[in-house]
Every structure is written in structure tokens, then in C-alpha cells.
Coordinates of N, CA and C in Angstrom, one line a residue:
M243 N -11.8 -33.7 1.4 CA -10.8 -33.4 0.3 C -9.6 -34.6 -0.3
P244 N -9.7 -35.5 -0.8 CA -8.7 -36.8 -0.3 C -7.2 -36.4 -1.1
P245 N -6.2 -36.6 -0.9 CA -4.9 -36.2 -1.0 C -4.0 -36.6 -2.3
R246 N -3.9 -36.0 -2.9 CA -3.5 -35.6 -4.5 C -2.5 -37.4 -4.4
K247 N -3.2 -38.1 -5.5 CA -2.0 -39.3 -5.8 C -0.9 -38.8 -6.2
L248 N -0.1 -39.7 -5.9 CA 1.7 -39.4 -6.1 C 1.8 -40.0 -7.5
D249 N 2.3 -39.5 -8.3 CA 2.8 -39.5 -9.9 C 4.1 -40.6 -9.5
Q250 N 4.2 -41.8 -9.2 CA 5.6 -43.0 -9.3 C 6.3 -42.2 -10.3
E251 N 6.0 -41.5 -11.8 CA 7.6 -41.8 -12.4 C 8.1 -40.4 -12.1
K252 N 6.9 -38.9 -11.6 CA 7.3 -37.7 -11.5 C 8.3 -38.3 -10.0
L253 N 7.6 -38.8 -9.2 CA 8.7 -39.4 -7.8 C 10.3 -39.8 -8.0
R254 N 10.0 -41.1 -8.8 CA 11.6 -41.4 -9.2 C 12.4 -40.4 -10.1
S255 N 11.8 -39.9 -10.7 CA 12.6 -38.7 -11.8 C 12.6 -37.5 -10.4
A256 N 12.3 -36.6 -10.0 CA 12.7 -36.3 -8.9 C 13.7 -36.4 -7.8
L257 N 13.6 -38.0 -7.5 CA 14.6 -38.7 -6.4 C 15.6 -38.5 -7.2
D258 N 16.2 -39.5 -8.8 CA 17.2 -39.2 -9.4 C 17.7 -38.1 -9.6
G259 N 17.1 -37.2 -9.9 CA 17.9 -36.0 -9.5 C 18.2 -35.7 -9.1
Q260 N 17.7 -35.7 -7.4 CA 18.1 -35.3 -6.2 C 19.7 -36.1 -6.1
L261 N 19.8 -37.6 -6.1 CA 20.7 -38.2 -5.6 C 22.2 -37.9 -6.7
V262 N 21.7 -38.0 -8.0 CA 22.7 -37.8 -9.0 C 23.1 -36.2 -8.2
A263 N 22.7 -35.1 -7.8 CA 23.0 -33.8 -7.5 C 24.3 -33.9 -6.4
L264 N 23.6 -35.2 -6.0 CA 24.5 -35.8 -4.4 C 25.3 -36.8 -4.6
D265 N 25.6 -36.7 -5.9 CA 26.8 -37.8 -6.0 C 26.4 -38.8 -5.4
Q266 N 24.7 -39.4 -5.7 CA 24.8 -41.2 -5.4 C 24.0 -41.7 -6.4
P267 N 24.1 -42.8 -6.6 CA 23.3 -44.2 -7.6 C 22.2 -43.4 -7.8
P268 N 21.3 -43.9 -8.1 CA 20.2 -43.5 -8.8 C 19.1 -44.7 -8.0
Y269 N 18.3 -44.3 -7.5 CA 17.5 -45.0 -6.4 C 17.1 -46.1 -6.8
D270 N 16.7 -47.9 -6.3 CA 16.8 -48.7 -6.4 C 16.3 -49.5 -5.8
G271 N 15.2 -48.8 -4.8 CA 14.2 -49.2 -3.5 C 13.0 -49.4 -4.1
P272 N 11.8 -50.0 -3.4 CA 11.0 -50.4 -4.0 C 9.8 -49.2 -4.1
A273 N 8.8 -49.3 -4.6 CA 7.9 -47.7 -5.2 C 7.6 -47.2 -3.9
S274 N 6.8 -48.2 -3.2 CA 5.9 -47.9 -1.9 C 7.4 -47.0 -1.0
A275 N 8.7 -46.8 -1.0 CA 9.2 -46.7 -0.5 C 9.9 -45.0 -0.9
L276 N 9.2 -44.5 -2.4 CA 10.1 -43.5 -2.6 C 9.3 -41.9 -2.4
P277 N 8.3 -41.8 -1.8 CA 8.5 -40.7 -1.1 C 8.8 -40.3 0.0
D278 N 9.3 -41.4 0.8 CA 10.5 -40.8 2.2 C 11.4 -41.2 2.1
A279 N 11.6 -41.7 0.5 CA 13.4 -42.4 -0.1 C 13.3 -40.4 -0.3
L280 N 12.8 -39.7 -0.9 CA 12.8 -38.4 -1.5 C 13.0 -37.4 -0.3
V281 N 12.3 -37.7 0.0 CA 12.2 -36.8 1.3 C 13.4 -36.7 2.2
A282 N 14.4 -38.4 2.6 CA 15.3 -38.3 3.2 C 16.6 -37.5 2.0
A283 N 16.5 -37.5 0.9 CA 17.8 -37.6 -0.3 C 17.4 -35.8 -0.2
V284 N 16.1 -35.2 0.1 CA 16.3 -33.8 -0.1 C 16.7 -32.7 1.5
L285 N 16.7 -34.0 2.3 CA 17.5 -33.2 3.5 C 18.5 -33.5 3.7
T286 N 19.1 -34.4 3.0 CA 20.7 -35.0 3.1 C 21.3 -33.5 2.5
A287 N 20.4 -32.8 0.9 CA 21.2 -31.5 0.3 C 21.1 -30.3 1.1
Y288 N 19.7 -30.1 2.7 CA 20.1 -28.9 3.4 C 21.1 -29.6 4.2
D289 N 21.1 -30.5 4.5 CA 22.2 -30.5 5.4 C 23.9 -30.8 5.2
R290 N 23.7 -30.8 3.6 CA 25.4 -30.4 3.6 C 25.4 -29.2 2.8
G291 N 24.9 -28.1 2.8 CA 24.9 -26.8 3.0 C 24.4 -27.1 1.3
L292 N 23.5 -27.3 1.0 CA 23.6 -27.5 -0.6 C 21.9 -26.8 -0.9
K293 N 21.5 -26.7 -1.7 CA 20.4 -25.8 -2.4 C 19.5 -27.4 -3.3
P294 N 18.7 -27.9 -2.3 CA 18.1 -29.0 -3.5 C 17.2 -28.4 -4.8
E295 N 17.6 -29.6 -5.2 CA 16.7 -29.2 -7.0 C 14.9 -29.2 -6.4
R296 N 14.8 -28.4 -7.0 CA 13.4 -28.1 -7.4 C 12.5 -28.6 -7.3
D297 N 12.3 -29.7 -8.6 CA 11.7 -30.1 -8.2 C 11.1 -31.5 -6.8
A298 N 12.6 -31.8 -6.7 CA 12.2 -32.9 -6.0 C 11.9 -32.1 -4.1
A299 N 12.4 -30.9 -4.0 CA 12.3 -30.3 -2.9 C 10.7 -30.0 -3.0
R300 N 9.8 -29.6 -4.0 CA 8.5 -29.6 -4.6 C 8.0 -31.2 -4.1
Q301 N 8.5 -32.2 -4.7 CA 7.5 -33.3 -4.4 C 7.5 -33.5 -2.9
A302 N 8.7 -33.3 -2.4 CA 9.1 -33.7 -1.5 C 7.7 -33.4 -0.3
V303 N 8.0 -31.7 -0.7 CA 6.8 -30.5 0.3 C 5.2 -30.9 0.5
R304 N 5.1 -31.7 -1.1 CA 3.8 -31.8 -1.6 C 3.3 -33.0 -0.7
H305 N 4.2 -34.1 -0.3 CA 4.0 -35.4 0.4 C 3.4 -35.0 1.4
L306 N 4.5 -34.3 2.1 CA 4.9 -34.1 3.6 C 3.1 -33.1 3.8
L307 N 2.6 -32.6 3.0 CA 1.5 -31.6 3.0 C 0.6 -32.2 3.3
D308 N 0.0 -33.4 1.7 CA -0.8 -34.4 1.7 C -0.8 -35.3 3.2
R309 N 0.4 -35.8 3.5 CA -0.1 -36.5 4.7 C -0.7 -35.8 6.4
L310 N -0.2 -34.4 6.1 CA -1.0 -33.3 7.0 C -2.5 -33.2 6.6
A311 N -2.4 -33.4 5.5 CA -4.1 -33.1 5.2 C -4.7 -34.7 5.5
T312 N -4.2 -35.6 5.4 CA -4.5 -37.1 5.7 C -4.6 -37.0 7.2
A313 N -4.4 -37.0 7.9 CA -4.0 -37.2 9.2 C -5.3 -36.2 9.9
A314 N -5.0 -34.7 9.4 CA -6.0 -34.1 9.7 C -6.7 -33.1 9.4
P315 N -8.2 -34.3 8.6 CA -8.5 -33.2 7.5 C -9.5 -32.5 8.0
G316 N -10.3 -31.2 7.4 CA -10.7 -30.7 7.5 C -10.4 -29.2 6.3
R317 N -11.0 -28.2 6.8 CA -10.7 -26.6 5.9 C -10.5 -25.6 6.7
T318 N -9.8 -25.6 7.9 CA -10.0 -24.7 9.1 C -8.9 -24.1 9.0
V319 N -7.5 -24.3 8.7 CA -6.3 -23.8 8.4 C -5.3 -24.2 6.8
E320 N -5.2 -23.4 6.7 CA -4.4 -23.0 5.4 C -2.9 -22.9 5.4
V321 N -2.3 -24.6 5.1 CA -1.1 -24.3 5.1 C -0.7 -24.1 3.9
R322 N 0.8 -22.9 4.5 CA 0.9 -23.1 2.4 C 2.7 -22.7 2.5
V323 N 3.0 -23.3 1.8 CA 5.1 -23.7 1.5 C 5.3 -23.6 0.4
P324 N 5.4 -21.7 -0.3 CA 5.5 -21.2 -1.4 C 7.0 -21.7 -1.6
P325 N 7.2 -21.7 -2.8 CA 6.7 -21.4 -4.5 C 5.5 -22.9 -4.6
Y326 N 5.6 -23.7 -3.5 CA 5.6 -25.2 -3.8 C 4.0 -25.9 -4.1
A327 N 3.4 -25.4 -2.5 CA 2.1 -25.8 -2.2 C 1.6 -25.8 -1.4
A328 N 0.0 -25.5 -1.1 CA -0.9 -25.8 -0.1 C -1.7 -26.3 0.4
V329 N -1.9 -26.4 1.5 CA -3.1 -27.6 1.8 C -4.0 -27.0 2.8
Q330 N -5.5 -27.1 2.8 CA -6.2 -26.9 4.0 C -6.5 -28.0 4.9
A331 N -6.5 -28.4 6.1 CA -6.2 -28.8 7.0 C -7.1 -28.3 7.8
I332 N -7.2 -29.4 9.1 CA -7.4 -29.4 10.3 C -9.5 -29.3 10.7
A333 N -9.5 -30.2 11.0 CA -12.0 -30.0 11.3 C -11.7 -28.5 11.7
G334 N -12.6 -27.9 12.5 CA -13.7 -26.8 12.4 C -14.7 -26.3 11.3
P335 N -14.6 -24.8 11.8 CA -15.2 -23.8 10.7 C -14.4 -23.7 10.0
R336 N -15.1 -23.9 8.5 CA -14.7 -23.6 7.4 C -14.8 -22.3 6.6
H337 N -13.3 -21.8 5.6 CA -14.0 -20.5 5.0 C -14.4 -20.9 3.5
T338 N -14.8 -20.1 2.8 CA -15.4 -20.0 1.9 C -15.4 -19.0 -0.1
R339 N -14.9 -17.7 1.1 CA -14.7 -16.8 0.4 C -13.3 -16.0 0.6
G340 N -12.3 -15.3 -0.2 CA -11.1 -14.7 0.3 C -9.9 -15.8 0.9
T341 N -9.7 -14.7 1.8 CA -7.9 -15.0 2.4 C -9.1 -16.2 3.6
P342 N -8.6 -17.2 4.1 CA -9.0 -18.1 4.9 C -8.5 -17.0 6.9
P343 N -9.5 -17.1 7.4 CA -8.8 -16.5 8.4 C -7.4 -17.1 9.7
N344 N -7.0 -18.2 9.0 CA -6.4 -19.0 9.6 C -4.9 -19.2 8.8
V345 N -4.1 -18.8 9.1 CA -3.0 -19.3 7.9 C -1.5 -19.8 8.5
V346 N -1.1 -20.1 8.2 CA 0.3 -21.1 8.3 C 1.3 -21.1 7.3
E347 N 2.4 -20.3 7.3 CA 3.1 -20.2 5.8 C 4.7 -20.4 6.2
M348 N 5.5 -20.9 5.8 CA 6.6 -21.2 6.0 C 7.4 -21.3 5.1
D349 N 8.8 -21.9 4.4 CA 9.7 -22.4 3.5 C 9.7 -24.1 3.4
G350 N 10.1 -24.0 2.5 CA 10.2 -25.5 2.6 C 11.2 -26.4 3.4
R351 N 12.4 -25.9 3.4 CA 13.2 -27.0 4.4 C 12.1 -27.0 6.4
T352 N 12.0 -25.6 6.3 CA 11.1 -25.7 7.9 C 9.9 -26.7 7.7
W353 N 8.9 -26.9 7.0 CA 8.1 -27.9 6.6 C 8.4 -29.3 6.9
I354 N 9.6 -29.6 5.8 CA 9.8 -30.8 6.2 C 10.7 -31.2 7.3
E355 N 11.5 -29.9 8.5 CA 11.6 -30.5 9.6 C 11.0 -30.3 10.3
L356 N 10.2 -29.8 10.1 CA 8.5 -29.6 11.3 C 8.2 -31.2 10.9
A357 N 7.7 -31.6 9.7 CA 6.5 -33.0 9.7 C 7.5 -33.7 10.5
L358 N 8.9 -33.7 10.3 CA 9.8 -34.8 10.7 C 10.4 -35.0 12.5
G359 N 9.8 -33.9 12.8 CA 10.1 -34.2 14.0 C 11.3 -33.7 14.6
R360 N 12.0 -32.8 13.3 CA 13.5 -32.3 13.7 C 14.0 -31.3 14.3
L361 N 12.7 -30.3 14.1 CA 12.2 -28.8 14.3 C 11.2 -28.9 15.5
T362 N 11.0 -28.1 16.3 CA 9.4 -28.3 16.9 C 8.7 -27.1 16.6
W363 N 7.3 -26.8 16.8 CA 6.6 -25.8 16.6 C 6.8 -24.3 17.4
A364 N 7.3 -24.9 18.3 CA 7.9 -23.6 19.3 C 9.0 -23.2 19.0
E365 N 10.3 -24.2 18.7 CA 11.5 -23.3 18.0 C 11.3 -22.8 16.4
A366 N 9.8 -23.3 15.5 CA 10.2 -22.4 14.2 C 9.6 -21.3 14.8
L367 N 8.3 -21.2 15.8 CA 7.9 -19.8 15.9 C 9.1 -19.1 16.9
A368 N 9.8 -19.7 17.7 CA 10.9 -18.2 18.1 C 11.7 -18.1 17.1
R369 N 11.8 -18.9 16.4 CA 13.3 -18.3 15.2 C 12.4 -17.3 14.0
G370 N 11.3 -17.5 13.9 CA 10.3 -16.5 13.0 C 10.2 -17.3 11.4
A371 N 10.6 -18.4 11.8 CA 10.5 -19.6 10.3 C 9.5 -19.7 10.0
V372 N 8.2 -19.2 11.2 CA 6.7 -20.1 10.5 C 5.9 -18.5 10.8
S373 N 5.1 -18.2 9.7 CA 4.3 -16.5 10.0 C 2.7 -18.0 9.7
A374 N 2.1 -17.8 11.8 CA 1.3 -18.3 11.9 C -0.3 -17.1 12.1
S375 N -1.2 -17.0 11.2 CA -2.4 -16.1 12.1 C -3.8 -16.5 12.2
G376 N -4.2 -16.3 13.0 CA -5.5 -17.0 13.2 C -5.3 -18.2 14.4
A377 N -6.4 -18.2 15.3 CA -7.4 -18.1 16.3 C -6.4 -20.1 16.3
R378 N -7.1 -20.6 15.4 CA -6.9 -22.1 14.9 C -5.2 -22.2 15.0
A379 N -4.2 -21.3 14.0 CA -3.7 -21.4 13.4 C -1.9 -22.1 13.9
D380 N -2.4 -22.7 14.8 CA -0.9 -23.7 15.8 C -0.9 -25.4 15.2
L381 N 0.1 -25.6 14.6 CA 0.1 -27.0 14.1 C 0.8 -27.8 15.0
S382 N 1.0 -27.7 15.8 CA 2.0 -28.6 17.2 C 1.3 -29.5 17.3
A383 N -0.1 -29.7 17.8 CA -0.7 -31.2 18.0 C -0.7 -32.2 16.8
H384 N -0.5 -31.8 15.5 CA -0.3 -32.6 14.3 C 1.1 -33.0 13.5
L385 N 2.1 -32.1 14.6 CA 3.0 -32.6 14.2 C 3.9 -33.6 15.0
P386 N 5.2 -34.0 15.1 CA 5.8 -34.5 13.5 C 4.2 -35.1 13.1
L387 N 4.6 -35.5 12.2 CA 3.2 -36.9 11.4 C 4.0 -37.7 11.2

């Protein structure tokens, strides 16, 4: 399954909304850097103890989940970051009906920090920030992105 095509206008709108909430000027960089700038803005909100703008957090989470699905294609593990998005990734046996046997679930901040290497898989598990069920529900070999 190919990753979703990012809508540049939605990304720019989400990024500018987050930047305004952070009292920063609108984004004026290249379109190719929009996703990474959005992730950075969402992290800045978290680092300041703020709740990021919902659309910005959703777009940042989706972007990083799509990167995981591209880097580790497959349908063995379902990675869920409610309420933002979910993807299936990692090669191996695939499920076809019902709840998948290998599920990883976490909040948006945890996913962003794992994807960027600010948090290790072991640290996230130890904190109880990740719920992982199934024999193949270990993303440590695929993180950071």
C-alpha cells in the first residue's frame, strides 16, 4: 500500500496555524520541507508544555506513520495513533479479517518522539506509553525513522 500523497495546502495551513499559536511568523520555506517543519512546530508546542493544534498534530503524525509504512512495508503490524491515524507495516504474515494479531498503539506525542529518536522503544515501553500486543509488535528495529 503506497503512502498517502500529502496535500501541500493542508500541510501549509496546519503548519501556519501551529506557528501562529506559537507566536511565530508563517512558514516561508520550500514546499519540500513542509512536513518536517510541521513536525518541528508540533514538537516545539510539546516542549513548551502546550497542546499542539489538532490539525497540526494530525498531519505530523500521519506524515511520520507514512514514513514508517514506506520504510517497513507490509501488513503484519498495525500501528495506531488515535485519534489521528493508523497504518499497517512490517513484512510478514498478514491478517485479513478482524483485529490484527500484532497491534501497537500510543498517543501522538509518543509516536513523534519515537519516530524522531527522542525516545527509545524500551523507554516508551517502560513508561507504559506504548501498548504492544502480538509476537511481532516490536518497532525497535524500525525506529527512529
